[in-house]
Tab-separated table of C-alpha atoms in Angstrom:
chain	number	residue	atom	x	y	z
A	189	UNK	CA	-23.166	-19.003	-11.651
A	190	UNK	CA	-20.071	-18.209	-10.087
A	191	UNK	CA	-19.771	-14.308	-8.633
A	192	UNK	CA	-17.650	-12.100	-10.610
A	193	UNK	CA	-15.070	-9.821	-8.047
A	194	UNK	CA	-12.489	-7.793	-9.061
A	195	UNK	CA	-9.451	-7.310	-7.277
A	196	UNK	CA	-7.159	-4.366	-8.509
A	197	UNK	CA	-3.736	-4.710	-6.837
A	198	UNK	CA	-1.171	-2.068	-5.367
A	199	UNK	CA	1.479	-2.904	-7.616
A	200	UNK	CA	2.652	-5.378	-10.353
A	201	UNK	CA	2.581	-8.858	-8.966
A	202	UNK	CA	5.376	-9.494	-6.502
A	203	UNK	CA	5.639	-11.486	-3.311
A	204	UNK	CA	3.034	-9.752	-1.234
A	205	UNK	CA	0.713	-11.043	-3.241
A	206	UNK	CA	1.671	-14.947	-2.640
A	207	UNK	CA	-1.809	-15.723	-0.883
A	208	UNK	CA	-4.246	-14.385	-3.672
A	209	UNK	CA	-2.355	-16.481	-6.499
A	210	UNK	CA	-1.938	-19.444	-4.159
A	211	UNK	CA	-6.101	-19.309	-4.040
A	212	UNK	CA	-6.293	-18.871	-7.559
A	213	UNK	CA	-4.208	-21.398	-8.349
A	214	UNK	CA	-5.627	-24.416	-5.651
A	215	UNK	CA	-9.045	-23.103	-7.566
A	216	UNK	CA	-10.185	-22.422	-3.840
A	217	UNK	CA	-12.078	-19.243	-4.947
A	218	UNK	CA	-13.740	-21.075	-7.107
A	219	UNK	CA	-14.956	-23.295	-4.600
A	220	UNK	CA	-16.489	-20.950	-3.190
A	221	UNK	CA	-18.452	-19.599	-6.089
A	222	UNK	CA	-15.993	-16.498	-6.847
A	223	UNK	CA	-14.638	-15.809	-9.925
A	224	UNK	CA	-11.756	-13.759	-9.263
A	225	UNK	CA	-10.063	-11.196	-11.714
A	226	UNK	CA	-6.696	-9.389	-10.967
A	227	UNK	CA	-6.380	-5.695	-12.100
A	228	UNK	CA	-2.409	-4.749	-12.045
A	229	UNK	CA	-1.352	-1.422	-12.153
A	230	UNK	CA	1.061	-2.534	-15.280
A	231	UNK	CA	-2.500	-2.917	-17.407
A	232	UNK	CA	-2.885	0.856	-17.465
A	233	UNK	CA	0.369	2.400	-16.332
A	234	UNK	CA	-1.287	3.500	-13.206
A	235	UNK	CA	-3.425	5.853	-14.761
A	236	UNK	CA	-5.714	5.184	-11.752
A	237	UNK	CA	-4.994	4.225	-8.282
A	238	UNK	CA	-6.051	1.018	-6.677
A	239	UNK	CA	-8.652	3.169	-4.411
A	240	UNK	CA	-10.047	5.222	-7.739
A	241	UNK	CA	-10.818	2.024	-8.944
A	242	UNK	CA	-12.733	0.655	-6.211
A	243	UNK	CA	-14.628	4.251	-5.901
A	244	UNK	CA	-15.215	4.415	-9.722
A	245	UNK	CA	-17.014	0.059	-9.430
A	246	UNK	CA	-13.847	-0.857	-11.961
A	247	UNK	CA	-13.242	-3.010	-8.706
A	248	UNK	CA	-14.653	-4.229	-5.847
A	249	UNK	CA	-11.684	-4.648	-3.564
A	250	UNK	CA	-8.557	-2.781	-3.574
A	251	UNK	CA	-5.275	-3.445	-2.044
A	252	UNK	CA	-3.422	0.110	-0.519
A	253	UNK	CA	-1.721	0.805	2.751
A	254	UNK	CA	-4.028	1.994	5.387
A	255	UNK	CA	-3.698	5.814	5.382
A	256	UNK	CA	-5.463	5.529	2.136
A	257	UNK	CA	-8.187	4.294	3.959
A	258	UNK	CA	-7.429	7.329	6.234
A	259	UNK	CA	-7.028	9.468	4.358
A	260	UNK	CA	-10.841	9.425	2.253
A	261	UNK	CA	-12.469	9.795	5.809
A	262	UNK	CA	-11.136	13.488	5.590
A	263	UNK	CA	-10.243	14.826	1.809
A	264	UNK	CA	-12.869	14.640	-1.152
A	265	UNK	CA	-15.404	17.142	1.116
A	266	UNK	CA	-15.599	20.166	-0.753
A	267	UNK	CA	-17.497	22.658	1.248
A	268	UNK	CA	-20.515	21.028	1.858
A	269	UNK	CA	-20.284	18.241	-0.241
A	270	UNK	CA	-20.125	14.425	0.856
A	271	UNK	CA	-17.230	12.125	1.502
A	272	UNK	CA	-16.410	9.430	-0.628
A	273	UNK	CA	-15.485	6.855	2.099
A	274	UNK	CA	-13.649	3.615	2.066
A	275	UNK	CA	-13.351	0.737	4.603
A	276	UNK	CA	-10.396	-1.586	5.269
A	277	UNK	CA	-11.665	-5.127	5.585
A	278	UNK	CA	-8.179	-7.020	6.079
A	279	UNK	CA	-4.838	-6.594	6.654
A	280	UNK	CA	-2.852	-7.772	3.956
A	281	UNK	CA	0.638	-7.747	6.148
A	282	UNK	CA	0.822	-7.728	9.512
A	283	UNK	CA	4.347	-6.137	10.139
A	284	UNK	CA	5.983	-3.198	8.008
A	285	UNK	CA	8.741	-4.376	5.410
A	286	UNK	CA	8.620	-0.883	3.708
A	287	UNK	CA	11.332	1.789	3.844
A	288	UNK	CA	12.909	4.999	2.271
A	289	UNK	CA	15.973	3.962	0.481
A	290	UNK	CA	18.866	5.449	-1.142
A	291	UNK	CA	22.103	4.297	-2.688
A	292	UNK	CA	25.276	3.554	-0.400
A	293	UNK	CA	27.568	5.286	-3.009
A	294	UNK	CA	25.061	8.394	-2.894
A	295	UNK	CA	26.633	9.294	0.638
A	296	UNK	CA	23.153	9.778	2.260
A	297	UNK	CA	23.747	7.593	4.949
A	298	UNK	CA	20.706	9.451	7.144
A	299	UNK	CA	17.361	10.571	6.662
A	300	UNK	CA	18.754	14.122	7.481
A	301	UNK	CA	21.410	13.977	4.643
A	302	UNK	CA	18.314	13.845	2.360
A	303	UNK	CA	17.643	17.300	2.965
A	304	UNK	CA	17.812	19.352	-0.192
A	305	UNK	CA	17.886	16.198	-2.412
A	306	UNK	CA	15.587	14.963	-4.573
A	307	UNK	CA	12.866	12.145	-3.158
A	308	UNK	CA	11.089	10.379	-5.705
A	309	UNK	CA	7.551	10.094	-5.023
A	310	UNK	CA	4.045	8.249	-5.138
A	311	UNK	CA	2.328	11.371	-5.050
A	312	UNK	CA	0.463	10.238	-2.035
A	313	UNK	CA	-1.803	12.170	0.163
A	314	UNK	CA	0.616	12.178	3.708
A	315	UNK	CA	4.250	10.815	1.936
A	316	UNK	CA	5.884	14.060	1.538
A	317	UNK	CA	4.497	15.022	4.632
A	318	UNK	CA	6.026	11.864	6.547
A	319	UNK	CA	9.552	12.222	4.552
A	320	UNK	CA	9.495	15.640	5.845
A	321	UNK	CA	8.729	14.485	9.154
A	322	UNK	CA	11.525	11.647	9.448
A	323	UNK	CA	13.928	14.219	8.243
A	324	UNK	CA	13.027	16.939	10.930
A	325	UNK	CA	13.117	14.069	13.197
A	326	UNK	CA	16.667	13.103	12.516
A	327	UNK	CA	17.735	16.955	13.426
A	328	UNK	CA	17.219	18.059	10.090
A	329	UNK	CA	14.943	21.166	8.536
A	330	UNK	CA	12.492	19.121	6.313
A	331	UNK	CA	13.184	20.968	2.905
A	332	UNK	CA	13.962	18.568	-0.008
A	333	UNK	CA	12.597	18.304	-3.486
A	334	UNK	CA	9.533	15.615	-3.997
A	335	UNK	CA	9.258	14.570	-7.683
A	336	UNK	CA	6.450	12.661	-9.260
A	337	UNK	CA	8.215	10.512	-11.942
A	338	UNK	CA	6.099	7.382	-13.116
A	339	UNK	CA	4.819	5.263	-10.188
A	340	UNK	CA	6.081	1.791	-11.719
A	341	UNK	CA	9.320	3.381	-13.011
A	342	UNK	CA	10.417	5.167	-9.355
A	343	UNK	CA	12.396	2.796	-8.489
A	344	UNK	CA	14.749	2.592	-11.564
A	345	UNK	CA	14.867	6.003	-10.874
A	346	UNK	CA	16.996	5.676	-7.474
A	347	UNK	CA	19.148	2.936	-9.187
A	348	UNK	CA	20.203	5.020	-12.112
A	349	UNK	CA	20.450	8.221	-9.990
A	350	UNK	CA	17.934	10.820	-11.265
A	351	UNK	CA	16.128	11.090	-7.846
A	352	UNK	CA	18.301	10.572	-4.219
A	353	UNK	CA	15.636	8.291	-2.237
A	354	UNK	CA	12.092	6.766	-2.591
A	355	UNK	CA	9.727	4.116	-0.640
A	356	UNK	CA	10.012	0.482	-0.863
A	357	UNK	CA	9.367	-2.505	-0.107
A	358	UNK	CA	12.595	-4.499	1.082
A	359	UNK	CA	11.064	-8.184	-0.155
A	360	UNK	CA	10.119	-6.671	-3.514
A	361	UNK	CA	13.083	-4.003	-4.496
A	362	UNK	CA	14.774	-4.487	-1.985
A	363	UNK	CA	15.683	-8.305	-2.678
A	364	UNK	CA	15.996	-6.798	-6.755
A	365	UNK	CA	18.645	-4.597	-5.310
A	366	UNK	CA	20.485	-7.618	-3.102
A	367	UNK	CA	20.400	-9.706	-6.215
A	368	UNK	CA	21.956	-7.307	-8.633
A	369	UNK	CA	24.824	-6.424	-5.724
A	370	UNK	CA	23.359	-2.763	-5.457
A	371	UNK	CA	23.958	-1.414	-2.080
A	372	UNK	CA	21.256	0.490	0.028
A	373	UNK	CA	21.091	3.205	2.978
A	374	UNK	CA	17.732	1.976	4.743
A	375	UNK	CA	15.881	3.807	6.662
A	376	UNK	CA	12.497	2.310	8.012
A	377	UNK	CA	9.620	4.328	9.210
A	378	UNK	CA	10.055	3.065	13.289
A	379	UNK	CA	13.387	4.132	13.409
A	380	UNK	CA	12.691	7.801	12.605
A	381	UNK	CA	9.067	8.107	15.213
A	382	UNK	CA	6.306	7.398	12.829
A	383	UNK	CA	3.616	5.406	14.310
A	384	UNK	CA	2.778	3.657	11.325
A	385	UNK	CA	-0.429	1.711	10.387
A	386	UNK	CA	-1.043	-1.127	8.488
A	387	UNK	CA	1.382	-1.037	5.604
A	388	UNK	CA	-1.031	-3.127	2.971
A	389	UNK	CA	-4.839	-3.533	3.822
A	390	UNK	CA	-7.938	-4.660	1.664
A	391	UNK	CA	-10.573	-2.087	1.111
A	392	UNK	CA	-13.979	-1.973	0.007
A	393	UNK	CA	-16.982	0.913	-0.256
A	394	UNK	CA	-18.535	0.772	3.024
A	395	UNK	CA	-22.040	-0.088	0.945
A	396	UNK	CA	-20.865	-3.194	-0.306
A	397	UNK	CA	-19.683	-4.130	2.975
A	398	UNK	CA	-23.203	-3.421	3.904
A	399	UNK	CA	-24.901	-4.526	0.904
A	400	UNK	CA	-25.711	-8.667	-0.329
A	401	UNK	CA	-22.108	-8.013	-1.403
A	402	UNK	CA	-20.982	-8.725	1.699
A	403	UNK	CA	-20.779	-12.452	2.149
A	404	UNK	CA	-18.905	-12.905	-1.037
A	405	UNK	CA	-16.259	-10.336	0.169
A	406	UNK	CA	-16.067	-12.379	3.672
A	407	UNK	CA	-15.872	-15.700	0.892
A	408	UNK	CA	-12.819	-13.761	-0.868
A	409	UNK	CA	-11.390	-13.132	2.935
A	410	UNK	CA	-11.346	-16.499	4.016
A	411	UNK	CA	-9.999	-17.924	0.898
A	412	UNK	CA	-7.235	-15.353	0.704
A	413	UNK	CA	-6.826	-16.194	4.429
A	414	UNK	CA	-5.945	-19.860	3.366
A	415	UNK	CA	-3.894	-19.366	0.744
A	416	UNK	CA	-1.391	-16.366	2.845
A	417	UNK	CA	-1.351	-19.041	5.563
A	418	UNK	CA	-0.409	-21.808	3.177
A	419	UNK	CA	1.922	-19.890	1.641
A	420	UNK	CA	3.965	-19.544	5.111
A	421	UNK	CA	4.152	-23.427	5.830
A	422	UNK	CA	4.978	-23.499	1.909
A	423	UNK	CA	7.339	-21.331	0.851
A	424	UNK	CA	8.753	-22.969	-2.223
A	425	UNK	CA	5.181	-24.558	-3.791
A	426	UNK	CA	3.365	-21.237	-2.836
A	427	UNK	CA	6.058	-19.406	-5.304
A	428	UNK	CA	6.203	-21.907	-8.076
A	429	UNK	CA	2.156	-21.839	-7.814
A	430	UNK	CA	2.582	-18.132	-8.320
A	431	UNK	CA	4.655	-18.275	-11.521
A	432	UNK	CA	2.539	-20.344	-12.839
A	433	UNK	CA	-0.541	-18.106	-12.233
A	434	UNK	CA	1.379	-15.307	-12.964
A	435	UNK	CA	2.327	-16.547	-16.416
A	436	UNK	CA	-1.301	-17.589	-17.303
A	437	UNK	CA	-3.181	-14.295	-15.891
A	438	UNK	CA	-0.255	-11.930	-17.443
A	439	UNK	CA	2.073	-13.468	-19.864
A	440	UNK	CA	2.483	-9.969	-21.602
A	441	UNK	CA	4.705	-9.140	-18.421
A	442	UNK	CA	7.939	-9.979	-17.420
A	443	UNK	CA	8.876	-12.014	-14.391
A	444	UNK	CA	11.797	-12.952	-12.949
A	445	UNK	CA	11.397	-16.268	-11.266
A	446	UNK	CA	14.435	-15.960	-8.605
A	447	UNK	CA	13.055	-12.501	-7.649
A	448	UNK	CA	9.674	-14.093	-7.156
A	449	UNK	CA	11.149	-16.977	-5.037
A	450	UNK	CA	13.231	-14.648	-3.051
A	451	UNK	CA	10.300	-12.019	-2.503
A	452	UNK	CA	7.644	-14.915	-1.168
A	453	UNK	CA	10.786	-16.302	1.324
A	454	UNK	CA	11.429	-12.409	2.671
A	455	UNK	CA	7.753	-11.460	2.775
A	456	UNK	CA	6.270	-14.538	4.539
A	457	UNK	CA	7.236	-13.539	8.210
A	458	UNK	CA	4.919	-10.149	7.331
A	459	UNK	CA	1.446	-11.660	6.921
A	460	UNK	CA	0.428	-13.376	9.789
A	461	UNK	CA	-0.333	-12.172	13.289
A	462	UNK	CA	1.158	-13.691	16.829
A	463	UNK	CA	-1.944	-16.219	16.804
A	464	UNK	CA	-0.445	-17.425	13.004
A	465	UNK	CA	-3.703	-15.492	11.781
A	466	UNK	CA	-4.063	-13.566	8.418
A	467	UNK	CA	-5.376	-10.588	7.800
A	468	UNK	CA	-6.610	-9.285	11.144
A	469	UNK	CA	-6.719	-5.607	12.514
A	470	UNK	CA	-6.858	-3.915	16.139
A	471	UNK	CA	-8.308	-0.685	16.517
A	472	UNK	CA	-5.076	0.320	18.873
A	473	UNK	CA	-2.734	-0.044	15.679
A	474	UNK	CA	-5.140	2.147	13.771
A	475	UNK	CA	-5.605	4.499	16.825
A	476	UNK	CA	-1.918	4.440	17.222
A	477	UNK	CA	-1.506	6.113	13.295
A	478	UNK	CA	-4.464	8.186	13.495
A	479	UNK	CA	-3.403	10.015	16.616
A	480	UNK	CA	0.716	10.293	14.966
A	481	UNK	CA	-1.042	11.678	11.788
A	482	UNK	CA	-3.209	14.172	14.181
A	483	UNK	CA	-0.226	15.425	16.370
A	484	UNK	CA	2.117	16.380	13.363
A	485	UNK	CA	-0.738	18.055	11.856
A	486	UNK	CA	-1.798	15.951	8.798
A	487	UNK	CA	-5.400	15.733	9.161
A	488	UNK	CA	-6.280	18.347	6.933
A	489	UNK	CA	-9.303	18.593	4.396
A	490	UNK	CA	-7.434	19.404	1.475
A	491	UNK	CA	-7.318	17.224	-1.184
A	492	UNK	CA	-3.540	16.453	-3.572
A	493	UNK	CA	-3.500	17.632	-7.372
A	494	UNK	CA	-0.972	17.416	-9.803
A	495	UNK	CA	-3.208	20.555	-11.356
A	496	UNK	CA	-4.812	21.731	-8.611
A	497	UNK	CA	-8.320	24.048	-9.775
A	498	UNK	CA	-10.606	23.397	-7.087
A	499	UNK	CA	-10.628	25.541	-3.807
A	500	UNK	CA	-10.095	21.785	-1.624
A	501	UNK	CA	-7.342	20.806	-4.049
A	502	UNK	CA	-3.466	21.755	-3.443
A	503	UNK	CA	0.007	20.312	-4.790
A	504	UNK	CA	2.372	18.704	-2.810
A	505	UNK	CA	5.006	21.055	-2.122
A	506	UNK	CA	1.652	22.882	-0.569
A	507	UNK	CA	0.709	19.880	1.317
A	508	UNK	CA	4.674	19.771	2.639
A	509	UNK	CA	4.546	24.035	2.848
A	510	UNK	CA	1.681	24.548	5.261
A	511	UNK	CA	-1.463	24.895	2.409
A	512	UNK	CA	-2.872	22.098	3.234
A	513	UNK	CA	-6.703	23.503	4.250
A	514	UNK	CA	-8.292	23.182	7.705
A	515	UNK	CA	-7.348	20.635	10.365
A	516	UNK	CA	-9.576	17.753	10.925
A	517	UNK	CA	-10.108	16.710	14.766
A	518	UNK	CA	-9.139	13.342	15.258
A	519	UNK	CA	-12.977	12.707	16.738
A	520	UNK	CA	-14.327	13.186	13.115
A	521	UNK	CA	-12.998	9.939	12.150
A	522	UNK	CA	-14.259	7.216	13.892
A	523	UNK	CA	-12.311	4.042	14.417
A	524	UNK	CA	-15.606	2.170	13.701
A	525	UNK	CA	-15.691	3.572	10.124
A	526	UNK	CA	-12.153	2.842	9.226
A	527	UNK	CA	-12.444	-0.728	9.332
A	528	UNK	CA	-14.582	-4.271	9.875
A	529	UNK	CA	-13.049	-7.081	11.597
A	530	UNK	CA	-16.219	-9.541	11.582
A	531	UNK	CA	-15.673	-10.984	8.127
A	532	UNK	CA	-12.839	-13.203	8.545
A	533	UNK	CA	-14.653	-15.070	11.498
């Protein structure tokens, strides 16, 4: 019998993605005695993150950039109570294609000139706290608005001008934006001093890495591996096998081919390493983010709310204000714990 594993994306399907549907598709998982289901974010309007639904057992492996993994290694810990820990198991891109972006004709040419504006946000646990940063850095105070429209619908939300910037990725809405002639200010992370981590990794509870559980993660790994490094020598077939996956896993939601062509083409120099490897990790890159986050002050051990109740819980103008609970030393999160590198060999 073939072992169920669930896999709940980031986001809707888009070019990111290319390796997992390329594996579905060749029926390689299969092969290897997996039978692989895709949770998309679309299927429940994000009512729960990708890591919620790996901590809940909805699924097994979650896709999410790595200060998620970061970030549960320090927030969840009510006064003594336990963590709720996660572990990165593979980096889904290698180099960072994500950026804050706002409209040319909105005049915000710089991440300073987003001061006082509005910033449409994820509602993530260090974003507002990173915008504010890149702002500062460009010479500017760090006060601006952050508003929590609906995740899938924030970037329609730049393009028809109800919030001034958000985050994106530039081979997902940003090749949208080239193909509908919509002009963008971008500003990515490097330029602005943030020692960014892994921008998409796989995650897992650390007990399944631990558990029997673990060889058909490392089976899911290596298959994934194959199909991301197919889908670099194959541009073209690795996009028309993900339409056609796409269409038979989700035909309830829309697709635009082009956008999917373009998206696999513009992503594909992101997910391999300089060894033409997939999904590998060095604990300098993650060392390099943890001790950014620990300098600016972000290691803290309170938790983001939307309706905060709980002593550990906060907003996010409180995260971005100073009430963000007790800093966490660096030393209490070991590099060890943040991620495995032993089950792609």
């Amino acid at each position: 019998m073939p072992c169920m594993m669930r896999i709940a994306l980031d986001w809707t399907p888009n070019g990111n993605h290319v390796g997992i549907f390329v594996a579905l598709a060749k029926g390689w998982y299969k092969g290897a005695g997996l039978d692989i289901e895709l949770l998309s974010p679309h299927q429940d309007n994000y009512s729960q993150t990708p890591a919620s639904k790996v901590l809940s057992g909805v699924a097994d492996v979650a896709i999410g950039p790595s200060e998620t993994v970061i970030s549960h290694h320090h927030a969840c810990r009510p006064a003594g109570g336990e963590g709720v820990d996660l572990v990165s198991v593979a980096a889904l891109l290698q180099q960072d294609d994500s950026a804050i972006v706002t409209l040319k004709s909105s005049g915000i040419d710089s991440m300073k000139k987003l001061q006082n504006k509005r910033y449409g946000s994820y509602g993530a646990r260090y974003e507002g706290r990173i915008v504010k940063q890149m702002i500062q850095n460009d010479g500017g105070t760090g006060e601006y608005e952050e508003v929590t429209p609906e995740k899938l619908g924030l970037w329609n939300t730049v393009v028809n001008g109800t919030t001034d910037a958000t985050w994106i990725f530039m081979s997902w809405e940003g090749e949208e934006a080239k193909m509908k002639g919509i002009d963008l200010n971008v500003f990515p992370l490097k330029d602005y001093g943030v020692h960014y981590g892994y921008p998409l990794v796989m995650f897992a509870k650390p007990d399944k890495v631990r558990s029997e559980a673990r060889e058909n993660i490392a089976s899911f790994l290596r298959e994934t591996a194959r199909g991301y490094e197919f889908a670099v020598s194959n541009k073209d077939e690795a996009a028309a096998l993900m339409i056609a996956e796409w269409q038979r896993l989700f035909p309830e939601f829309p697709m635009d081919e082009v956008l999917v062509r373009r998206s696999v083409a513009a992503a594909s120099s992101t997910f391999l390493d300089g060894q033409e490897k997939w999904g590998t990790m060095t604990a300098d890159r993650w060392d390099s983010f943890l001790v950014w986050l620990s300098e600016n002050g972000f290691l803290t051990n309170k938790m983001q709310s939307r309706n905060p109740q709980k002593e550990h819980e906060t907003t996010l103008d409180g995260l971005r204000q100073g009430d963000a609970g007790a800093k966490v030393d660096k030393a209490a999160i070991p590099l060890e714990e943040l991620f495995v590198s032993d089950l792609l060999q």
